[in-house]
Each structure stands twice: as C-alpha cells, then as structure tokens.
DNA sequence: TTGTAAGCGTTATCAC
DNA sequence: GTGATAACGCTTACAA
C-alpha cells in the first residue's frame, strides 16, 4: 500500500479524467480551460493519494532536473576547516528553496578535476553549475564554456568568459594593508591564503604590494609567505616568520582561517597581539570577532556572493543570455582589537 | 554538434550493433557473452562520442537515482558557524565517491520540517537519506519509518526504530567533567550546546550531572545555562554566568563552537583562562587546538561518524535488512591548555 | 552472440 | 475542455 507510489494514472483514475488533464491541472498550464469542478476533483485526488510526480520521468521528458551543482574545488582534507563553504551554503539555500531547486554538492581535487564534475553535466544530473574555490587552468571548464552550459563562478579565475561573482581581492587587501600603514607600521609581513597558482592569492598579494608601494615602503620578498588554505599553514608560516628574525611589526594574513593559526603561533612564542605584533585578517568569518584578541579583518559578503551567484545562474538556466555579466561586491574593513600602533618592531 | 548529446542509439550505430549490446557492454552485465571484438568496438564508439548515459532515463527504468540526501536540521542562520557540517561533508565524500553516488544537501528548519525532505523521497529524487542535527518529534520521520525508506541518523533522536550512528554523549560529557573534578574543581558550571528539547543537549547535561553526583558534588541548577548552537550564545551565557557572581572555577561548555564564545566572554571581562576559570569544550573542532589558550575538549570522531553512517545507509539501500543496527563510537579527552587546578574560585 | 520490443512516468501534440 | 498517442533514453526479457 504505502509500498506502491501513486502515479498520474492513479490520480486520473480516481478523479475520473485522463492523465493529460491531471498534468494540465497540476502544472497549472495556461491557455487551457478546465472546469473548476474537474480541477478541484483532480487536486483532491492527488492530495488524497499523496501524489508527487516522479522526478526522473519529468526530467526525461522536460530535459531539466531542477538541480544545481555546487562544485567545491578543494583538497578534501581542507574542507573541514573551510568555514567559507558554510557561508556559501547559507547564502545559497534561500534562493534554492524559493526557486524550487535542489542542490547537489560535490568536491573535486583542484589538481585533477578532469571529468569529475563534467560527468554530472554529461549525465544531465544538473541544470547549472556553481563553481567555488581555487580553480586554475582546467580543461573541464573549457568544455563547459564550449557547450555553453549555465555556469557561474564564485570567485575568480584566469582567462575565462564564464560569469563570476567575486570581490575585488586586490582592493580589499589594499584596504587592509593601508590600515596597517596608517597605524604607523612600516615592516609588514604577509601570509597568503593559498599558493601563488591561485588567482585570489595573487590578487591579495598584489593589493599588499600596491599598498606598500603607494606609501613608499619597500617590498621585502622575505616578508611574504604562502599558506595553503589551512589553519595549520597559518601557524606554520607565522612561526617561520618569527624564527627568521626579520624585523616586522605587523602581519597581513590573507585569510581568517590562517590568521587563527598565526595568532596561536605568535602567542605560543610569548608575543602579544597587538602589543608586539599587529595581526589583520581577511574574510571576517563568524569566529573572527571571538578570537583572542578579536580579529581586525576585511569583511567579505560571502553569503551575498553566493546568493547573487545563484540568482545569476538561474537566469542563465532560464536561457537569458547575459554574456559574462560579472558581479563585483564591495568589502569593508572591520576594525577590532588585533592591530596596534607600529612604533615597535620585533 | 556539441549541442546534441550522444545517446546509446548513436553509440550502437557507430559500433554497428544494437542498443541492447551497448547497454550490456557498458554496464558489464554478467552471464552474457559478447565477443571481445564487439565489446571493444562498443567501448571505442562510446568514448569517441563522449557518451554518458542519461541519468533520468536510467533512473526511470531502474528505479534508483544513485543520489543520497543529506538533510541538515538547522536554523539557516546557524549553519555558517556550524563547523560540524564541514566534518560531516568531509567524512562523507570518500564513501560517496567510491560508491559512485552523489549527494543532495538540504537544510530544514527543525521546527517545521514537515514534508520538507519527504518531498525528495516522494519524487524519488534520492535513494536514501542521511539525517543530521537536532531532530525532535517529527511526523515526516514517522513516514520514513512506515515506508521503510533507507534512513540513517547521524546523532540521536528520541523513540525511533531508525538506524543511527552516534557517540555516547552522556559518557563523553562525564569524561570531560570528571577531568575537571580530578583537577580539583568543585564549582563547575555548564553551558549546553542546545536547548533542552534536543536529545544531545540533554544527554550531555546528564553526563555532567552524573559526574558531579559520582564525586559527591552537589548539583547547582543556577550553574547551568542553555546555549543554542551559536558562538554568540556561548558568549552570552558565559557573560551571564560571570555577572551572576555565583562562585565557580570551571565551565563545561558542551560544544567547541560555544566554547569559543565563552572564552571571549571570559577574557574580555579581564579573567584569565585557565588561571581564573578553567574551560573545557566538546567536539574538538579543527580550530580548538588554535584557540587562545588551546582548548581542552572531548574529541568526537565526526568524520568517522559520517562515513560509518554512509556505509550503513548504502547497505540499507542495497536491501540488506539490518534492523536498527546502531553504531556508537568512542570518544577521547584531548588535554590542552584551557584547564588548570581548581583551588581558586571566582 | 545479437537484435526486437515492451515499458518506466511524465509532458506535449492534436484531434475530438 | 478533454482524451488518445507519441515521444524522452534507457534497461531487460525474450526471441532469433
């Protein structure tokens, strides 16, 4: 009884009409007049049978599955400390739900994503794709472009004609470092969020360098370190920075996640933040305000980034041809307690 | 050209065989002998055409979609600070991938989850369901039980015959609080991870009380506070605890997320951890080791919880009828720097 | 060994 | 206004 699902046939039978009528009524097809009585009977029958159309059958005939793919390009062992993902999810669900869509989430290794998510597209498992994370040159992406598959990138990526939604990483980093400079710091180290193969990392580093240059501070290559998305890398690179004994009084860490690790490295070595070393982050994750000390950082509107991306994608899926209408969101500096004056150098 | 997907018909034509043969070869159907030459030709044709079977068509005929649903019962504004979710995801993907499955993620409001995820089941969008989070009494869950739909709960839930995978929350909390007692603390406060309507919260509180009782420490209702999953609630309840001036020297916070907030509340009020107040958490999230001070906590094997749950679910989906074979994983105390001796009471 | 034909549950096109 | 009928792309008895 519960075992056998009701089909539109069953509904039709119960309502005493044909399957066509059931479909027309339930999908609210315009331009066809169904008598209110019949309409009512069908709706009633559908409800009493607990009828829900079979998604596969609908997909087969309509060509659309009403599922969006969220592809996270991440090393799988990174995801558990990547709070970014959570904000994307939170930003996505409202839009997803209000459009009666579903979300398939998958993770692909940034190094060999070949085919990985293309398979979803080829099997017609998704109608559109949201790509997040450090995507470098990628053949699969090229394929998406070629077949003109609805795709939006959350973040950025070198040379592509695909839509993206992002912040201006360079400008954001510039803001952060300028804040440090204004506080009087002249020896400012930098720990990137990721290796230099990732555009976001490069852009943030560029913002750092530009801020330095615009304030007549010489760029010291020895003061920059490359992180790799993890808290651990923030800890490790900060420790290395301290050990090398190059004098500096502040650090721009291009990710709050790494800043958490950096903060621990500093304090475990007996230095105080911000008295000895000023620390500025990037992202403004929920935990930033609760770090000890509360982290000064650049606020990224990640949830909005995600929902804007999703809405853009939906337009694309509806066939609107907005070629490459990218969206760049603004960022704000959030000043808390991790930055002090730059009159002392360790 | 790229526009039109190849169908099994196309492959058959190119290989000079029938669609049946294509299906048999590509699905590696046993018991049917196909000449190696033919087999090779089919495979070759499929590759050269970039043929991937249409998932909807396969689903329609096979009755299975090869998709698992991960349902997160959360208030949407909680998810961005719920690092738990990330660990679940990380734990899931390996199993998902190696079984050629996909994952639909959805979030439902714990208060009215009616129908929300049942719709996925009814529309046959998923073959099995993984439920995480604070699930209270729930009609939809009853429905799943009735139709015997493959379901595994990550966590626990009152009165259900559904499978679950969890830790012994009570025992884990007992371990944490006993650690505090052994350190000499006798005035131990408690902040739960969630309101008392959630089983995990109640179990952890019970462990706390039991540890107290077993060590002849009187239970003080005024020393317990209820959190609500968020960092903010940890901060708020800790602040309230301090304000009330009830003497205590240690706090058991039944969630690392809340412990982060609690830690900030303590330090912002000029108290030191652990010199003035000892703090012990629950979960051992990746960030716990990097808190200032590094947080002593109970390690929950969340990734394993997730992968075990997934494997159990796969068995269920394969029709193995292991009725209610629950799995309870062990937890370990992780001693770091947030607990000191209990000889002082604030 | 390979091919033919039926059917999965919808939606959509037309006559009626 | 409503109801047959044909797709959609695949798997699988069954026949050759």
Tab-separated table of N, CA, C and O in Angstrom, chain A residues 2 5 50 52-57 59-60 65-67 76-83 85-87 89-90 93 97 102-107 119-125 147 231-232 235 260-261 263-264 267-268 286-287 289-292 303, chain B residues 2 5 50 52-57 59-60 65-67 76-83 85-87 89-90 93-94 97 102-107 119-125 147 231-232 235 260-261 263-264 267-268 286-287 289-290 292 303:
chain	number	residue	atom	x	y	z
A	2	UNK	N	1.536	1.444	1.094
A	2	UNK	CA	2.485	2.541	1.099
A	2	UNK	C	3.612	2.200	0.133
A	2	UNK	O	4.286	3.068	-0.381
A	5	UNK	N	3.864	3.595	-5.025
A	5	UNK	CA	3.644	5.016	-5.226
A	5	UNK	C	2.479	5.260	-6.167
A	5	UNK	O	2.252	4.498	-7.096
A	50	UNK	N	-1.510	11.303	-2.121
A	50	UNK	CA	-0.148	11.719	-1.807
A	50	UNK	C	0.722	11.697	-3.046
A	50	UNK	O	1.886	11.339	-3.021
A	52	UNK	N	3.099	12.687	-5.860
A	52	UNK	CA	4.186	13.594	-6.195
A	52	UNK	C	4.785	13.077	-7.500
A	52	UNK	O	5.160	11.915	-7.579
A	53	UNK	N	4.859	13.919	-8.501
A	53	UNK	CA	5.372	13.466	-9.802
A	53	UNK	C	6.771	12.869	-9.679
A	53	UNK	O	7.579	13.339	-8.879
A	54	UNK	N	7.021	11.864	-10.426
A	54	UNK	CA	8.338	11.231	-10.437
A	54	UNK	C	9.337	12.162	-11.125
A	54	UNK	O	9.167	12.532	-12.285
A	55	UNK	N	10.363	12.517	-10.365
A	55	UNK	CA	11.325	13.490	-10.877
A	55	UNK	C	12.042	12.977	-12.114
A	55	UNK	O	12.308	13.737	-13.044
A	56	UNK	N	12.362	11.705	-12.121
A	56	UNK	CA	13.094	11.152	-13.262
A	56	UNK	C	12.255	11.237	-14.530
A	56	UNK	O	12.749	11.614	-15.590
A	57	UNK	N	10.995	10.898	-14.392
A	57	UNK	CA	10.123	10.947	-15.562
A	57	UNK	C	9.988	12.381	-16.058
A	57	UNK	O	10.056	12.645	-17.262
A	59	UNK	N	12.106	14.741	-15.632
A	59	UNK	CA	13.384	15.155	-16.193
A	59	UNK	C	13.556	14.599	-17.598
A	59	UNK	O	14.002	15.295	-18.508
A	60	UNK	N	13.182	13.356	-17.744
A	60	UNK	CA	13.375	12.704	-19.032
A	60	UNK	C	12.644	13.456	-20.132
A	60	UNK	O	13.174	13.694	-21.215
A	65	UNK	N	16.288	18.946	-14.706
A	65	UNK	CA	16.147	18.171	-13.476
A	65	UNK	C	15.866	19.026	-12.252
A	65	UNK	O	15.602	18.518	-11.176
A	66	UNK	N	15.958	20.330	-12.421
A	66	UNK	CA	15.765	21.253	-11.303
A	66	UNK	C	16.758	21.007	-10.170
A	66	UNK	O	16.411	21.053	-8.991
A	67	UNK	N	17.969	20.725	-10.550
A	67	UNK	CA	19.042	20.563	-9.571
A	67	UNK	C	20.227	21.414	-10.012
A	67	UNK	O	20.553	21.471	-11.190
A	76	UNK	N	40.312	17.476	-0.179
A	76	UNK	CA	39.256	17.037	0.726
A	76	UNK	C	39.633	17.254	2.189
A	76	UNK	O	38.789	17.530	3.015
A	77	UNK	N	40.909	17.186	2.500
A	77	UNK	CA	41.290	17.358	3.907
A	77	UNK	C	41.302	18.828	4.300
A	77	UNK	O	41.637	19.168	5.428
A	78	UNK	N	40.970	19.706	3.384
A	78	UNK	CA	40.890	21.119	3.734
A	78	UNK	C	39.485	21.515	4.142
A	78	UNK	O	39.287	22.491	4.819
A	79	UNK	N	38.522	20.756	3.637
A	79	UNK	CA	37.173	21.268	3.761
A	79	UNK	C	36.698	21.400	5.200
A	79	UNK	O	35.927	22.289	5.514
A	80	UNK	N	37.225	20.579	6.089
A	80	UNK	CA	36.690	20.651	7.443
A	80	UNK	C	37.104	21.929	8.166
A	80	UNK	O	36.548	22.271	9.197
A	81	UNK	N	38.074	22.643	7.642
A	81	UNK	CA	38.388	23.904	8.313
A	81	UNK	C	38.094	25.100	7.405
A	81	UNK	O	38.568	26.196	7.641
A	82	UNK	N	37.279	24.855	6.402
A	82	UNK	CA	36.973	25.934	5.470
A	82	UNK	C	35.580	26.502	5.716
A	82	UNK	O	34.611	26.145	5.062
A	83	UNK	N	35.511	27.417	6.659
A	83	UNK	CA	34.224	27.982	7.057
A	83	UNK	C	33.563	28.741	5.917
A	83	UNK	O	32.371	29.021	5.944
A	85	UNK	N	32.865	27.639	3.074
A	85	UNK	CA	31.863	26.747	2.495
A	85	UNK	C	30.518	26.914	3.185
A	85	UNK	O	29.475	26.956	2.545
A	86	UNK	N	30.541	27.012	4.488
A	86	UNK	CA	29.299	27.139	5.243
A	86	UNK	C	28.559	28.410	4.870
A	86	UNK	O	27.340	28.423	4.736
A	87	UNK	N	29.311	29.464	4.700
A	87	UNK	CA	28.658	30.713	4.357
A	87	UNK	C	28.068	30.643	2.959
A	87	UNK	O	27.015	31.211	2.684
A	89	UNK	N	26.907	27.949	1.582
A	89	UNK	CA	25.691	27.153	1.730
A	89	UNK	C	24.563	28.004	2.295
A	89	UNK	O	23.452	28.018	1.766
A	90	UNK	N	24.882	28.713	3.363
A	90	UNK	CA	23.841	29.534	3.969
A	90	UNK	C	23.287	30.548	2.980
A	90	UNK	O	22.080	30.773	2.911
A	93	UNK	N	20.851	28.594	0.170
A	93	UNK	CA	19.606	27.861	0.393
A	93	UNK	C	18.337	28.680	0.200
A	93	UNK	O	17.344	28.173	-0.326
A	97	UNK	N	15.674	27.329	-2.381
A	97	UNK	CA	14.340	26.930	-1.951
A	97	UNK	C	13.255	27.730	-2.656
A	97	UNK	O	12.264	27.177	-3.113
A	102	UNK	N	17.018	22.041	-6.172
A	102	UNK	CA	17.778	21.263	-5.209
A	102	UNK	C	19.244	21.451	-5.480
A	102	UNK	O	19.620	21.982	-6.530
A	103	UNK	N	20.058	20.990	-4.528
A	103	UNK	CA	21.487	21.249	-4.613
A	103	UNK	C	22.277	19.951	-4.495
A	103	UNK	O	22.167	19.242	-3.488
A	104	UNK	N	23.034	19.653	-5.513
A	104	UNK	CA	23.990	18.549	-5.406
A	104	UNK	C	25.328	19.178	-5.067
A	104	UNK	O	25.779	20.097	-5.756
A	105	UNK	N	25.942	18.728	-3.991
A	105	UNK	CA	27.240	19.268	-3.610
A	105	UNK	C	28.309	18.233	-3.926
A	105	UNK	O	28.137	17.052	-3.637
A	106	UNK	N	29.373	18.684	-4.544
A	106	UNK	CA	30.469	17.757	-4.763
A	106	UNK	C	31.784	18.481	-4.587
A	106	UNK	O	31.865	19.700	-4.709
A	107	UNK	N	32.792	17.699	-4.288
A	107	UNK	CA	34.100	18.287	-4.104
A	107	UNK	C	35.036	17.661	-5.114
A	107	UNK	O	34.945	16.470	-5.391
A	119	UNK	N	31.036	15.003	-15.526
A	119	UNK	CA	30.178	13.821	-15.530
A	119	UNK	C	28.745	14.180	-15.136
A	119	UNK	O	27.797	13.671	-15.710
A	120	UNK	N	28.627	15.048	-14.156
A	120	UNK	CA	27.304	15.475	-13.713
A	120	UNK	C	26.551	16.146	-14.856
A	120	UNK	O	25.354	15.961	-15.031
A	121	UNK	N	27.275	16.930	-15.600
A	121	UNK	CA	26.673	17.652	-16.713
A	121	UNK	C	26.296	16.675	-17.815
A	121	UNK	O	25.183	16.683	-18.328
A	122	UNK	N	27.229	15.813	-18.143
A	122	UNK	CA	27.004	14.873	-19.237
A	122	UNK	C	25.839	13.938	-18.954
A	122	UNK	O	25.094	13.574	-19.851
A	123	UNK	N	25.707	13.553	-17.703
A	123	UNK	CA	24.623	12.642	-17.354
A	123	UNK	C	23.325	13.410	-17.135
A	123	UNK	O	22.323	12.833	-16.738
A	124	UNK	N	23.377	14.708	-17.394
A	124	UNK	CA	22.209	15.569	-17.198
A	124	UNK	C	21.676	15.491	-15.782
A	124	UNK	O	20.464	15.454	-15.561
A	125	UNK	N	22.575	15.415	-14.837
A	125	UNK	CA	22.142	15.359	-13.446
A	125	UNK	C	21.890	16.744	-12.891
A	125	UNK	O	21.300	16.893	-11.827
A	147	UNK	N	30.155	24.156	-24.626
A	147	UNK	CA	28.763	23.748	-24.814
A	147	UNK	C	27.813	24.776	-24.219
A	147	UNK	O	26.621	24.576	-24.187
A	231	UNK	N	44.407	26.125	8.650
A	231	UNK	CA	44.815	26.786	9.883
A	231	UNK	C	46.287	26.483	10.135
A	231	UNK	O	47.075	27.360	10.470
A	232	UNK	N	46.628	25.226	9.961
A	232	UNK	CA	47.999	24.778	10.203
A	232	UNK	C	49.012	25.594	9.416
A	232	UNK	O	50.072	25.946	9.943
A	235	UNK	N	49.662	28.804	11.044
A	235	UNK	CA	50.530	28.608	12.210
A	235	UNK	C	51.980	28.450	11.770
A	235	UNK	O	52.883	29.120	12.265
A	260	UNK	N	43.893	32.593	12.379
A	260	UNK	CA	43.698	31.879	13.646
A	260	UNK	C	44.969	31.113	14.006
A	260	UNK	O	45.460	31.182	15.141
A	261	UNK	N	45.517	30.428	13.022
A	261	UNK	CA	46.758	29.689	13.254
A	261	UNK	C	47.910	30.622	13.551
A	261	UNK	O	48.725	30.367	14.445
A	263	UNK	N	47.790	33.578	14.856
A	263	UNK	CA	47.618	34.132	16.198
A	263	UNK	C	48.152	33.169	17.260
A	263	UNK	O	48.847	33.572	18.193
A	264	UNK	N	47.831	31.899	17.086
A	264	UNK	CA	48.309	30.903	18.048
A	264	UNK	C	49.829	30.833	18.033
A	264	UNK	O	50.477	30.770	19.084
A	267	UNK	N	51.294	33.897	19.914
A	267	UNK	CA	51.114	33.896	21.361
A	267	UNK	C	51.846	32.743	22.039
A	267	UNK	O	52.342	32.892	23.158
A	268	UNK	N	51.932	31.624	21.341
A	268	UNK	CA	52.663	30.499	21.938
A	268	UNK	C	54.145	30.811	22.072
A	268	UNK	O	54.856	30.182	22.851
A	286	UNK	N	32.635	34.139	10.954
A	286	UNK	CA	31.892	34.348	12.202
A	286	UNK	C	32.781	34.291	13.441
A	286	UNK	O	32.548	34.988	14.415
A	287	UNK	N	33.808	33.465	13.393
A	287	UNK	CA	34.627	33.315	14.600
A	287	UNK	C	35.605	34.462	14.821
A	287	UNK	O	36.153	34.604	15.911
A	289	UNK	N	35.368	37.611	15.299
A	289	UNK	CA	35.050	38.522	16.390
A	289	UNK	C	35.321	37.903	17.760
A	289	UNK	O	35.449	38.592	18.759
A	290	UNK	N	35.413	36.568	17.805
A	290	UNK	CA	35.595	35.876	19.085
A	290	UNK	C	37.009	35.370	19.310
A	290	UNK	O	37.284	34.693	20.285
A	291	UNK	N	37.886	35.701	18.399
A	291	UNK	CA	39.277	35.311	18.624
A	291	UNK	C	39.834	36.137	19.776
A	291	UNK	O	39.283	37.143	20.171
A	292	UNK	N	40.946	35.708	20.284
A	292	UNK	CA	41.594	36.406	21.382
A	292	UNK	C	42.929	36.933	20.928
A	292	UNK	O	43.845	36.141	20.784
A	303	UNK	N	27.885	35.403	1.902
A	303	UNK	CA	26.519	34.941	1.693
A	303	UNK	C	25.893	35.637	0.493
A	303	UNK	O	25.222	35.008	-0.313
B	2	UNK	N	28.344	19.759	-30.577
B	2	UNK	CA	28.450	19.631	-29.122
B	2	UNK	C	27.065	19.777	-28.516
B	2	UNK	O	26.791	19.295	-27.435
B	5	UNK	N	23.637	15.760	-27.483
B	5	UNK	CA	24.277	14.689	-26.737
B	5	UNK	C	24.156	13.380	-27.490
B	5	UNK	O	23.178	13.128	-28.171
B	50	UNK	N	31.886	10.467	-26.569
B	50	UNK	CA	31.746	11.085	-25.252
B	50	UNK	C	30.409	10.723	-24.634
B	50	UNK	O	29.760	11.525	-23.966
B	52	UNK	N	27.688	9.476	-22.227
B	52	UNK	CA	27.385	9.248	-20.815
B	52	UNK	C	25.882	9.004	-20.726
B	52	UNK	O	25.103	9.839	-21.191
B	53	UNK	N	25.486	7.897	-20.149
B	53	UNK	CA	24.053	7.578	-20.085
B	53	UNK	C	23.266	8.687	-19.404
B	53	UNK	O	23.749	9.305	-18.455
B	54	UNK	N	22.093	8.928	-19.851
B	54	UNK	CA	21.221	9.930	-19.257
B	54	UNK	C	20.709	9.416	-17.908
B	54	UNK	O	20.070	8.368	-17.831
B	55	UNK	N	21.043	10.179	-16.872
B	55	UNK	CA	20.699	9.734	-15.521
B	55	UNK	C	19.198	9.576	-15.326
B	55	UNK	O	18.736	8.645	-14.669
B	56	UNK	N	18.435	10.492	-15.913
B	56	UNK	CA	16.984	10.437	-15.732
B	56	UNK	C	16.416	9.171	-16.355
B	56	UNK	O	15.577	8.489	-15.758
B	57	UNK	N	16.879	8.871	-17.521
B	57	UNK	CA	16.389	7.673	-18.196
B	57	UNK	C	16.760	6.429	-17.394
B	57	UNK	O	15.943	5.519	-17.204
B	59	UNK	N	17.334	6.291	-14.251
B	59	UNK	CA	16.553	6.292	-13.017
B	59	UNK	C	15.136	5.812	-13.276
B	59	UNK	O	14.578	5.012	-12.519
B	60	UNK	N	14.595	6.274	-14.358
B	60	UNK	CA	13.214	5.930	-14.674
B	60	UNK	C	13.037	4.425	-14.797
B	60	UNK	O	12.095	3.835	-14.268
B	65	UNK	N	18.245	6.384	-8.320
B	65	UNK	CA	18.875	7.566	-8.902
B	65	UNK	C	20.349	7.697	-8.537
B	65	UNK	O	21.039	8.550	-9.044
B	66	UNK	N	20.806	6.860	-7.629
B	66	UNK	CA	22.194	6.915	-7.155
B	66	UNK	C	22.515	8.278	-6.536
B	66	UNK	O	23.594	8.830	-6.755
B	67	UNK	N	21.554	8.783	-5.786
B	67	UNK	CA	21.780	10.025	-5.051
B	67	UNK	C	21.360	9.810	-3.601
B	67	UNK	O	20.332	9.185	-3.336
B	76	UNK	N	18.628	28.175	9.520
B	76	UNK	CA	19.560	28.510	8.450
B	76	UNK	C	20.622	29.487	8.925
B	76	UNK	O	21.747	29.446	8.474
B	77	UNK	N	20.286	30.340	9.859
B	77	UNK	CA	21.295	31.301	10.298
B	77	UNK	C	22.303	30.681	11.263
B	77	UNK	O	23.195	31.340	11.761
B	78	UNK	N	22.168	29.396	11.528
B	78	UNK	CA	23.156	28.737	12.382
B	78	UNK	C	24.243	28.086	11.555
B	78	UNK	O	25.326	27.833	12.032
B	79	UNK	N	23.887	27.777	10.326
B	79	UNK	CA	24.794	26.890	9.614
B	79	UNK	C	26.169	27.501	9.370
B	79	UNK	O	27.152	26.800	9.340
B	80	UNK	N	26.230	28.823	9.260
B	80	UNK	CA	27.535	29.383	8.930
B	80	UNK	C	28.538	29.279	10.068
B	80	UNK	O	29.727	29.469	9.870
B	81	UNK	N	28.069	28.974	11.268
B	81	UNK	CA	29.066	28.786	12.323
B	81	UNK	C	29.063	27.347	12.836
B	81	UNK	O	29.584	27.056	13.899
B	82	UNK	N	28.513	26.460	12.038
B	82	UNK	CA	28.439	25.076	12.467
B	82	UNK	C	29.482	24.208	11.759
B	82	UNK	O	29.202	23.544	10.761
B	83	UNK	N	30.678	24.236	12.312
B	83	UNK	CA	31.787	23.528	11.691
B	83	UNK	C	31.549	22.018	11.636
B	83	UNK	O	32.203	21.300	10.889
B	85	UNK	N	29.110	20.538	10.344
B	85	UNK	CA	28.657	20.212	8.994
B	85	UNK	C	29.830	19.907	8.075
B	85	UNK	O	29.791	18.964	7.288
B	86	UNK	N	30.870	20.700	8.186
B	86	UNK	CA	32.020	20.503	7.316
B	86	UNK	C	32.657	19.151	7.547
B	86	UNK	O	33.067	18.470	6.614
B	87	UNK	N	32.727	18.767	8.805
B	87	UNK	CA	33.345	17.478	9.089
B	87	UNK	C	32.484	16.347	8.557
B	87	UNK	O	32.992	15.325	8.096
B	89	UNK	N	30.594	16.527	5.927
B	89	UNK	CA	30.833	16.509	4.485
B	89	UNK	C	32.154	15.812	4.171
B	89	UNK	O	32.220	14.931	3.327
B	90	UNK	N	33.178	16.217	4.883
B	90	UNK	CA	34.485	15.627	4.614
B	90	UNK	C	34.451	14.114	4.813
B	90	UNK	O	35.008	13.361	4.036
B	93	UNK	N	32.366	12.316	1.656
B	93	UNK	CA	32.716	12.291	0.241
B	93	UNK	C	33.491	11.057	-0.210
B	93	UNK	O	33.261	10.548	-1.310
B	94	UNK	N	34.386	10.592	0.624
B	94	UNK	CA	35.130	9.403	0.218
B	94	UNK	C	34.195	8.247	-0.089
B	94	UNK	O	34.271	7.628	-1.147
B	97	UNK	N	31.992	8.953	-3.173
B	97	UNK	CA	32.688	8.811	-4.445
B	97	UNK	C	32.994	7.361	-4.781
B	97	UNK	O	32.799	6.925	-5.910
B	102	UNK	N	25.978	10.343	-5.597
B	102	UNK	CA	26.033	11.792	-5.488
B	102	UNK	C	25.286	12.214	-4.234
B	102	UNK	O	24.584	11.406	-3.634
B	103	UNK	N	25.452	13.484	-3.888
B	103	UNK	CA	24.897	13.968	-2.639
B	103	UNK	C	24.042	15.200	-2.845
B	103	UNK	O	24.517	16.212	-3.356
B	104	UNK	N	22.779	15.087	-2.474
B	104	UNK	CA	21.933	16.278	-2.446
B	104	UNK	C	21.919	16.771	-1.005
B	104	UNK	O	21.645	15.998	-0.085
B	105	UNK	N	22.275	18.020	-0.804
B	105	UNK	CA	22.282	18.572	0.545
B	105	UNK	C	21.091	19.506	0.698
B	105	UNK	O	20.823	20.313	-0.180
B	106	UNK	N	20.398	19.351	1.797
B	106	UNK	CA	19.321	20.298	2.050
B	106	UNK	C	19.245	20.616	3.532
B	106	UNK	O	19.700	19.846	4.381
B	107	UNK	N	18.697	21.762	3.805
B	107	UNK	CA	18.571	22.171	5.187
B	107	UNK	C	17.094	22.346	5.488
B	107	UNK	O	16.340	22.841	4.658
B	119	UNK	N	9.492	15.324	0.463
B	119	UNK	CA	9.274	15.606	-0.953
B	119	UNK	C	10.356	14.958	-1.816
B	119	UNK	O	10.066	14.433	-2.883
B	120	UNK	N	11.577	15.008	-1.331
B	120	UNK	CA	12.687	14.398	-2.069
B	120	UNK	C	12.454	12.902	-2.243
B	120	UNK	O	12.734	12.327	-3.282
B	121	UNK	N	11.938	12.302	-1.195
B	121	UNK	CA	11.687	10.870	-1.220
B	121	UNK	C	10.525	10.559	-2.154
B	121	UNK	O	10.607	9.685	-3.010
B	122	UNK	N	9.468	11.320	-2.009
B	122	UNK	CA	8.270	11.083	-2.808
B	122	UNK	C	8.527	11.247	-4.289
B	122	UNK	O	7.978	10.517	-5.113
B	123	UNK	N	9.358	12.234	-4.617
B	123	UNK	CA	9.643	12.472	-6.029
B	123	UNK	C	10.723	11.517	-6.523
B	123	UNK	O	11.169	11.623	-7.651
B	124	UNK	N	11.132	10.612	-5.659
B	124	UNK	CA	12.197	9.655	-6.000
B	124	UNK	C	13.473	10.356	-6.423
B	124	UNK	O	14.143	9.926	-7.354
B	125	UNK	N	13.771	11.445	-5.763
B	125	UNK	CA	14.993	12.156	-6.100
B	125	UNK	C	16.202	11.573	-5.389
B	125	UNK	O	17.339	11.872	-5.724
B	147	UNK	N	7.261	3.599	5.475
B	147	UNK	CA	7.506	3.051	4.142
B	147	UNK	C	8.861	2.369	4.087
B	147	UNK	O	9.300	1.920	3.049
B	231	UNK	N	27.968	30.580	18.397
B	231	UNK	CA	29.084	31.162	19.140
B	231	UNK	C	28.530	32.219	20.091
B	231	UNK	O	28.912	32.286	21.245
B	232	UNK	N	27.647	33.031	19.538
B	232	UNK	CA	27.067	34.127	20.310
B	232	UNK	C	26.429	33.624	21.603
B	232	UNK	O	26.560	34.246	22.658
B	235	UNK	N	28.956	33.028	24.171
B	235	UNK	CA	29.411	34.291	24.726
B	235	UNK	C	28.398	34.822	25.735
B	235	UNK	O	28.725	35.167	26.873
B	260	UNK	N	34.194	28.793	22.150
B	260	UNK	CA	34.903	29.929	21.559
B	260	UNK	C	34.288	31.239	22.060
B	260	UNK	O	34.991	32.157	22.484
B	261	UNK	N	32.980	31.296	22.032
B	261	UNK	CA	32.294	32.482	22.529
B	261	UNK	C	32.499	32.668	24.018
B	261	UNK	O	32.738	33.779	24.495
B	263	UNK	N	34.988	31.670	25.814
B	263	UNK	CA	36.364	32.090	26.046
B	263	UNK	C	36.510	33.606	25.861
B	263	UNK	O	37.139	34.291	26.675
B	264	UNK	N	35.898	34.106	24.804
B	264	UNK	CA	35.963	35.542	24.551
B	264	UNK	C	35.289	36.315	25.683
B	264	UNK	O	35.811	37.320	26.164
B	267	UNK	N	37.625	36.367	28.781
B	267	UNK	CA	38.814	37.197	28.658
B	267	UNK	C	38.482	38.678	28.508
B	267	UNK	O	39.225	39.529	28.987
B	268	UNK	N	37.371	38.966	27.853
B	268	UNK	CA	37.001	40.372	27.711
B	268	UNK	C	36.644	40.993	29.061
B	268	UNK	O	36.676	42.201	29.214
B	286	UNK	N	38.459	21.514	14.423
B	286	UNK	CA	39.830	21.817	13.993
B	286	UNK	C	40.395	23.069	14.656
B	286	UNK	O	41.589	23.148	14.929
B	287	UNK	N	39.537	24.040	14.936
B	287	UNK	CA	40.046	25.291	15.485
B	287	UNK	C	40.372	25.207	16.977
B	287	UNK	O	41.061	26.077	17.500
B	289	UNK	N	42.394	23.505	18.780
B	289	UNK	CA	43.804	23.484	19.135
B	289	UNK	C	44.446	24.858	18.952
B	289	UNK	O	45.509	25.139	19.500
B	290	UNK	N	43.795	25.738	18.181
B	290	UNK	CA	44.377	27.047	17.894
B	290	UNK	C	43.731	28.182	18.671
B	290	UNK	O	44.038	29.345	18.466
B	292	UNK	N	43.028	30.520	21.939
B	292	UNK	CA	43.956	31.092	22.916
B	292	UNK	C	43.299	31.128	24.275
B	292	UNK	O	42.449	31.977	24.482
B	303	UNK	N	34.038	12.729	11.425
B	303	UNK	CA	34.227	12.215	10.066
B	303	UNK	C	33.904	10.727	10.008
B	303	UNK	O	33.250	10.263	9.081
